[in-house]
Coordinates of C-alpha atoms in Angstrom, one line a residue:
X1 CA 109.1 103.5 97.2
X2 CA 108.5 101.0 99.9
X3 CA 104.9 100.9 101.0
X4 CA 103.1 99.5 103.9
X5 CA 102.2 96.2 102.6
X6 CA 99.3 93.9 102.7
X7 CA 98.3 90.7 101.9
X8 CA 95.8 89.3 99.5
X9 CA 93.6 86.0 98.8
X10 CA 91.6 85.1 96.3
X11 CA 88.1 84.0 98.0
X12 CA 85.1 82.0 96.3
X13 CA 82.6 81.0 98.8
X14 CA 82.7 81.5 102.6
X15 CA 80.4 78.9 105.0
X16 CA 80.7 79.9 108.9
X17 CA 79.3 77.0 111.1
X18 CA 78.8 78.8 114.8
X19 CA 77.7 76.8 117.7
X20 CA 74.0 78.0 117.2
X21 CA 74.7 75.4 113.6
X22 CA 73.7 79.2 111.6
X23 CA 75.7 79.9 108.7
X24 CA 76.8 82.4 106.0
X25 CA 78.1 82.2 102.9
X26 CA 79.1 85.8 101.2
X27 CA 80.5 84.8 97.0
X28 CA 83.3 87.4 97.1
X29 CA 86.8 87.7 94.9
X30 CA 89.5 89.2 96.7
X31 CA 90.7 89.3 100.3
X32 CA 93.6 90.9 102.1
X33 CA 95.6 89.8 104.8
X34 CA 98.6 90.5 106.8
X35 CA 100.7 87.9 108.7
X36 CA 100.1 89.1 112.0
X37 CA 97.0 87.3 112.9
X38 CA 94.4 89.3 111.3
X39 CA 93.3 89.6 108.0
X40 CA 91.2 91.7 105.8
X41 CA 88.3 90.9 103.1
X42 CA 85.8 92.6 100.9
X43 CA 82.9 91.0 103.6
X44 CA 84.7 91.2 106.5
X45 CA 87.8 90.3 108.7
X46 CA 89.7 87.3 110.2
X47 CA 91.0 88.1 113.2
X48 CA 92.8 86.4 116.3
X49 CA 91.9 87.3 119.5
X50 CA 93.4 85.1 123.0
X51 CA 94.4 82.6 120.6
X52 CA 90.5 82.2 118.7
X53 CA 90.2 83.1 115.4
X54 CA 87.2 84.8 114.4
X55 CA 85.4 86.3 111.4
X56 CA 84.1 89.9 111.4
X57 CA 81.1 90.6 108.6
X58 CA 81.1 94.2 107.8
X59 CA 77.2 93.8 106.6
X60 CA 76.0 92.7 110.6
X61 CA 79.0 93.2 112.5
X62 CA 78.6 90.1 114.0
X63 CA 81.7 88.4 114.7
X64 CA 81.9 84.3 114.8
X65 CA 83.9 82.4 116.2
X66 CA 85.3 79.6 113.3
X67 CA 84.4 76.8 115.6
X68 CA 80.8 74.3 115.7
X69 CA 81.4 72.6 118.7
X70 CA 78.4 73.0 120.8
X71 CA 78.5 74.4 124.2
X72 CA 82.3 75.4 123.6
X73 CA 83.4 78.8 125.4
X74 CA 86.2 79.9 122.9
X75 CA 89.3 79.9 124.9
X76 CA 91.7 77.9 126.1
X77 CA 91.3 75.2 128.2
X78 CA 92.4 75.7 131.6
X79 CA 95.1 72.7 133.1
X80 CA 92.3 71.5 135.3
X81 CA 89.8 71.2 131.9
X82 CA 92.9 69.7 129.8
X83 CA 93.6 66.9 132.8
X84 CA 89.5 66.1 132.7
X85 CA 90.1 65.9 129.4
X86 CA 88.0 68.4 127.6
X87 CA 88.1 69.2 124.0
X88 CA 89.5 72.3 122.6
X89 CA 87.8 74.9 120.7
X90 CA 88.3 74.0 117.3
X91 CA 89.3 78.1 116.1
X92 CA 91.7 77.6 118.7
X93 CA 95.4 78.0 117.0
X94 CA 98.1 79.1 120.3
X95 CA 101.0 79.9 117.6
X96 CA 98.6 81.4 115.0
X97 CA 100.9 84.0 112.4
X98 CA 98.2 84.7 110.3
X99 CA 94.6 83.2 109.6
X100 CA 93.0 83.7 106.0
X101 CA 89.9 82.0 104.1
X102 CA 90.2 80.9 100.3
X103 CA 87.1 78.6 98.8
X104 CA 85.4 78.2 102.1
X105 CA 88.6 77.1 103.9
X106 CA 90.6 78.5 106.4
X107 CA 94.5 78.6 106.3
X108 CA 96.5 79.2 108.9
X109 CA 100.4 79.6 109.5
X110 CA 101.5 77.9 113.0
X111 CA 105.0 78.4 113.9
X112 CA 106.6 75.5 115.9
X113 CA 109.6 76.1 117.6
X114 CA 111.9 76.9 114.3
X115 CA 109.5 75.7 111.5
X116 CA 106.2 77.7 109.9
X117 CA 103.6 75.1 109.2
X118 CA 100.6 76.0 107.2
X119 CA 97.4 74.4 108.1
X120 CA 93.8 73.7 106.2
X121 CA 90.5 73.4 108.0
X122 CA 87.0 73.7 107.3
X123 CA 85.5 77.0 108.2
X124 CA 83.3 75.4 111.1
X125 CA 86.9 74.2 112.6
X126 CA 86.8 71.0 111.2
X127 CA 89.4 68.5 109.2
X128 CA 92.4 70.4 110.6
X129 CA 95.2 69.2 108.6
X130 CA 99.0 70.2 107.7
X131 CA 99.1 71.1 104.2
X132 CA 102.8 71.9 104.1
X133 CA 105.7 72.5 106.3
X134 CA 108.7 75.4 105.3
X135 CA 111.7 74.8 106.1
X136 CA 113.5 75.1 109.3
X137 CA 114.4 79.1 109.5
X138 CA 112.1 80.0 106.5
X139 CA 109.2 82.6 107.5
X140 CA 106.7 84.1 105.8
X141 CA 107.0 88.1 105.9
X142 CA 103.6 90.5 105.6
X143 CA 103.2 89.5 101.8
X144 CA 101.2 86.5 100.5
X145 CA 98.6 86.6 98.0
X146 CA 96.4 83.4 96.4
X147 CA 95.0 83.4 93.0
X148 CA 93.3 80.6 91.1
X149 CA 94.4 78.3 94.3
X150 CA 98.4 79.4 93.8
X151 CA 99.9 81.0 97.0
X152 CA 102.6 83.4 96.2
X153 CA 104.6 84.7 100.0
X154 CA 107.5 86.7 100.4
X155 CA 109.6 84.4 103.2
X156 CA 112.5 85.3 105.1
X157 CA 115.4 82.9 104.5
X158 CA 118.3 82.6 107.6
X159 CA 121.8 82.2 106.6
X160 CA 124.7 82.5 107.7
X161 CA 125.0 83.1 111.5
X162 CA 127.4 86.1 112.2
X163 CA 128.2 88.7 114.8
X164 CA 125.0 90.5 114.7
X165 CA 122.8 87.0 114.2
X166 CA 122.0 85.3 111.4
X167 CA 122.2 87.4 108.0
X168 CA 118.8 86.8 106.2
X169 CA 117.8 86.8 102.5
X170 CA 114.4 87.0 101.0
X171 CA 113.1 84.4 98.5
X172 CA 109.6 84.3 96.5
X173 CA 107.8 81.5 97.3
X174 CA 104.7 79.5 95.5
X175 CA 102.3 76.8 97.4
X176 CA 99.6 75.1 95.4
X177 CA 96.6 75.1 97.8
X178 CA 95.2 72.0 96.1
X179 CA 97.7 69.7 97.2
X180 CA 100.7 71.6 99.2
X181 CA 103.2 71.5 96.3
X182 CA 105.9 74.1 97.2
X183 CA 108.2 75.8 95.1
X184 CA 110.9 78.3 95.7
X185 CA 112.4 80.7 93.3
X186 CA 116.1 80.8 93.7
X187 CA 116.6 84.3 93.4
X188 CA 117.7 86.0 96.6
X189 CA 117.2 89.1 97.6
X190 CA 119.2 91.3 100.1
X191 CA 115.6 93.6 100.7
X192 CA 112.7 92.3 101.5
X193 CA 110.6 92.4 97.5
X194 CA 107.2 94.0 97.1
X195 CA 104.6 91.6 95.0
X196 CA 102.9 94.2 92.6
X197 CA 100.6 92.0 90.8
X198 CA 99.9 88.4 90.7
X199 CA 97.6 85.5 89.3
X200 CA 97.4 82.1 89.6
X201 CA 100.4 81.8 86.6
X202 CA 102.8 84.8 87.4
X203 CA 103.6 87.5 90.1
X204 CA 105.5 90.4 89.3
X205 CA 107.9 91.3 91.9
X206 CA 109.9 94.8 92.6
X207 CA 113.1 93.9 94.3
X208 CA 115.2 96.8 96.2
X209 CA 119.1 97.3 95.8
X210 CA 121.3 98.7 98.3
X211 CA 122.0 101.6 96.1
X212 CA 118.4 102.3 95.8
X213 CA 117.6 101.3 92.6
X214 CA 114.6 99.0 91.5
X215 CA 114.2 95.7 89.3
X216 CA 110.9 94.4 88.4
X217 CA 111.0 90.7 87.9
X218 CA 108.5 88.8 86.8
X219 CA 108.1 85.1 88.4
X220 CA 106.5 81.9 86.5
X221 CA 105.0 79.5 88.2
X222 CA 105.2 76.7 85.1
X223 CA 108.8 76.6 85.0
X224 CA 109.9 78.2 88.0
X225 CA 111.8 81.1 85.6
X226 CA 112.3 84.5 87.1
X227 CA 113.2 86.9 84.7
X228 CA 113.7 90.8 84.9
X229 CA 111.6 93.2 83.0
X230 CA 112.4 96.3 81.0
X231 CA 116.0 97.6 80.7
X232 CA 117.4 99.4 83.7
X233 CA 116.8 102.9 83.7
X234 CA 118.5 104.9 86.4
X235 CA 116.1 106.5 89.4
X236 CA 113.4 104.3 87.6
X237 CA 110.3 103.3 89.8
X238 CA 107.7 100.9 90.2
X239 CA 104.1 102.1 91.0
X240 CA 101.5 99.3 90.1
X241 CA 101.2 96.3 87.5
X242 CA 99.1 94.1 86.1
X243 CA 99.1 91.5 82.7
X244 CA 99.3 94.7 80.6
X245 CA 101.7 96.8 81.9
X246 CA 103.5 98.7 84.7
X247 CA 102.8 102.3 85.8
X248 CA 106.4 104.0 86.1
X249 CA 108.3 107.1 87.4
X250 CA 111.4 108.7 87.3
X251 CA 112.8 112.0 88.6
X252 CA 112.0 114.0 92.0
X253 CA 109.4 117.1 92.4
X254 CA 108.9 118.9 89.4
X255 CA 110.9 116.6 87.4
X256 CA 108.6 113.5 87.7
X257 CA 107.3 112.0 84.7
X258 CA 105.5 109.2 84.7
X259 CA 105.3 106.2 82.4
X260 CA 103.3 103.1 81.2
X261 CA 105.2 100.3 79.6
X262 CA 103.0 98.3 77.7
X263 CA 104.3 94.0 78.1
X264 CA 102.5 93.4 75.2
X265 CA 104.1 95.7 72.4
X266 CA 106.9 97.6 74.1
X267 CA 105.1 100.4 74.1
X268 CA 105.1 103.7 75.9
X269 CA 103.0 105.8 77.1
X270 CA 103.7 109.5 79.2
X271 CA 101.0 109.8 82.4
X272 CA 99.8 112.7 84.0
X273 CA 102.0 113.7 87.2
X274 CA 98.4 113.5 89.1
X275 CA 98.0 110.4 88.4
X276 CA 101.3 108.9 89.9
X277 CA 101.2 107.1 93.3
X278 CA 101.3 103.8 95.2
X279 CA 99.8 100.7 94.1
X280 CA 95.9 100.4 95.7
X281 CA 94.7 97.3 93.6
X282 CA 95.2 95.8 90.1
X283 CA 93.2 93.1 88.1
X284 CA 93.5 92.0 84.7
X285 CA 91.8 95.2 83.2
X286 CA 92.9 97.7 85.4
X287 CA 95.0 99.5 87.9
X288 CA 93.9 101.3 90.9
X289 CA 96.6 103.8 92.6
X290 CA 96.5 106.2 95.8
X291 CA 97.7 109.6 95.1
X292 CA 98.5 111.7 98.5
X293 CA 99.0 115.4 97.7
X294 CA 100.5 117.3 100.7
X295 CA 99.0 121.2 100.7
X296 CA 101.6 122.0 103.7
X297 CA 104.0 119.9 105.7
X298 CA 100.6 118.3 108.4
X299 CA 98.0 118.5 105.6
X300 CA 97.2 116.3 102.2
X301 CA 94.3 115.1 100.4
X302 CA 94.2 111.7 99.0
X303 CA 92.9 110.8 95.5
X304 CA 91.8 107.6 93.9
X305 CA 93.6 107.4 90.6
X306 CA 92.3 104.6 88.0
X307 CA 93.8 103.2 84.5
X308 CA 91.0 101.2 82.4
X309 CA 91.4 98.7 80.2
X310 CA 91.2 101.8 77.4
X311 CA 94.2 103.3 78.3
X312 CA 92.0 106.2 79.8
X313 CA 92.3 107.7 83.6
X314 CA 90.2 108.7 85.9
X315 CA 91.0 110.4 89.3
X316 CA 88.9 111.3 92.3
X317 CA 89.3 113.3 95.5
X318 CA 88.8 111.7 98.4
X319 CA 86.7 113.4 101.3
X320 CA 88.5 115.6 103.6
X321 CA 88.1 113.5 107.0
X322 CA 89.0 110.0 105.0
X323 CA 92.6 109.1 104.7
X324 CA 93.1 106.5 102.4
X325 CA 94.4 103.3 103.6
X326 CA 96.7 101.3 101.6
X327 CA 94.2 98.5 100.7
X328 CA 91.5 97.9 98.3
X329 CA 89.9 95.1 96.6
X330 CA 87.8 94.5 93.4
X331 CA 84.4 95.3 95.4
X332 CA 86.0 97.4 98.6
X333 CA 88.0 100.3 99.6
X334 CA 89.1 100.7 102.8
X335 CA 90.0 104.0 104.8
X336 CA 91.2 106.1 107.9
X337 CA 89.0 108.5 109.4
X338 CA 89.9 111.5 111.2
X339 CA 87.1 112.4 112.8
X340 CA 86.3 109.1 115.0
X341 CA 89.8 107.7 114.6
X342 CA 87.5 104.9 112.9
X343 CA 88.5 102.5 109.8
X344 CA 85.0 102.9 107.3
X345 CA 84.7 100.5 104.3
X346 CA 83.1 102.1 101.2
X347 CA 82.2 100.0 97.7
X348 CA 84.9 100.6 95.0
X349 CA 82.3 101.2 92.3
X350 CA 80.6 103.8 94.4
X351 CA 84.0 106.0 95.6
X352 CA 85.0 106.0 91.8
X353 CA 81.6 107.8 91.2
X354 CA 81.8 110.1 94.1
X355 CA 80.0 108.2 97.0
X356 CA 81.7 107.6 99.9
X357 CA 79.0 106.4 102.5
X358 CA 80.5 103.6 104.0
X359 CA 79.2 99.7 104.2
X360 CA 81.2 99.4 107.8
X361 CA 82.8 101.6 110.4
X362 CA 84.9 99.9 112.9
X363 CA 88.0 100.1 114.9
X364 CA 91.2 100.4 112.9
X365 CA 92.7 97.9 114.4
X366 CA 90.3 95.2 114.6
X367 CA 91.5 93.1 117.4
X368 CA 88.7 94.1 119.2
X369 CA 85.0 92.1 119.3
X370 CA 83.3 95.5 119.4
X371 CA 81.8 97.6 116.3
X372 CA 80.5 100.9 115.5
X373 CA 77.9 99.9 112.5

């Protein structure tokens, strides 16, 4: 059960410096991210845009350039303004993967020529410096995730060249934020893995067989151990995670049941069918999942399903026009709408209770400068 993966950082303060010298700081928890040069956040987004990276608040709609040079334009110096010799907008990054913020910093993977660097700056574009480089071939794929200022990345790992190219495994990486320490679990994999859960200590990690079976493995930062959780069960899949335990299936249709193993004790619990689906956010207490029922082969409804710390469930149906997107955070969920073709941002707290009025409503994508608060 692949699923359409995104990123996510852990986020403490966020200070914007603009060229009118205004700033912002929003105290939030989680943010998401994918590795394409845009990223998404409980307050907003980080985006790229003709090589400037910008931040998007969902509260104004104001997006800012991360740069406090006065008087800068935010773009690329022409050849004529690089012979005068100008100086470059500070959010400028040409080979920009992916931008993120984490503790009022901005990170950004650069790829140069065969090597991925990744970069630390102030928000205001400031004290740009290379906080590690990856070795040459090794590239980060769309999943990373910072907790407690511990980067954990799924990276891409080139081998062997052969007829087709070069055959490529897949490796779980760790970078410590604080000072660029990288380490690199030495299990391969053949698919790329799926990061359920993570903190700053651990990640659990579903890997994918070529026969189509799953292993949950659970990485340690401390020692660097990666060891494989529960026995192997035939057919058995991985939903969700967290500290606790791991939301399960098994069986097709009619015949799925649905299980939570308890890390703890060893425990097992049966859960509702209903309650089964992909994984939409997990913390410490409890597990958030997306359930999409399909009414006919064009048409579903999409419910939020939630495990508390209690062991108890809740489940509610989203509205009609919302489709809802793979990605939520501890304050924010994020979804599709029909009607506009629009992405809207609602409060977690207040979907779980029924209330879906949204704090944002913007274009999906969100390459674009323009909003629709």
């Amino acid at each position: 059960m692949k699923k359409y993966i995104l990123i996510f950082t852990l986020v403490a303060a966020v200070v914007f410096g603009g060229c009118n010298s205004s700033q912002k700081e929003n105290a939030i928890e989680y943010a998401g991210m994918q590795i394409d040069g845009r990223s998404f956040s409980e307050v907003g987004t980080t985006f790229v845009e003709q090589d400037i990276v910008y931040f998007r608040d969902y509260n104004s709609g104001e997006s800012i350039p991360l740069c406090n040079r006065m008087n800068c334009l935010h773009r690329a110096l022409t050849a004529e303004e690089q012979l005068e010799g100008k100086e470059a907008c500070l959010a400028y990054y040409p080979n920009c993967m992916c931008a993120m913020v984490y503790e009022g910093r901005l990170y950004v993977f650069e790829k140069n020529n065969e090597k991925v660097n990744l970069f630390k700056a102030e928000m205001n574009g400031t004290g740009k410096k290379k906080l590690v480089s990856l070795e040459k071939g090794v590239f980060p794929q769309n999943a990373c995730y910072i907790s407690g200022g511990q980067m954990w990345l799924v990276a891409e790992v080139s081998t062997e060249e052969n007829s087709y190219g070069f055959a490529s495994k897949y490796h779980i990486m760790g970078i410590d934020l604080a000072n660029g320490k990288l380490c690199r679990f030495t299990t391969e994999f053949s698919e790329m893995p799926n990061i359920l859960y993570y903190d700053k200590d651990e990640a659990m990690v579903v890997s994918y067989e070529e026969n189509g079976e799953q292993i949950l493995w659970k990485m340690e930062k401390k020692n660097q151990k990666c060891t494989q959780l529960l026995p192997d069960e035939k057919g058995l899949l991985f939903l969700a995670a967290n500290r606790k335990g791991v939301l399960t299936c098994v069986g097709e249709g009619e015949e799925t049941e649905g299980f939570f193993y308890s890390l703890d004790d060893g425990s097992r619990e049966k859960v509702a069918k209903e309650m089964l689906g992909e994984n939409l956010y997990s913390d410490s207490e409890k597990i958030y999942c997306r359930v999409r029922e399909y009414t006919s082969r064009d048409e579903s409804t999409d419910f939020i399903c939630c495990r508390n710390e209690d062991g108890s469930w809740n489940r509610v149906k989203v509205p009609e026009n919302y489709m809802l997107l793979s990605m939520a955070f501890a304050r924010n969920v994020f979804f599709w709408r029909a009607e506009d073709r629009n992405m809207v941002v609602v409060p977690l707290n207040s979907a779980m209770n029924g209330d879906f009025a949204p704090i944002f409503v913007g274009e999906y994508e969100l390459y674009s400068l323009n909003n629709k608060k």
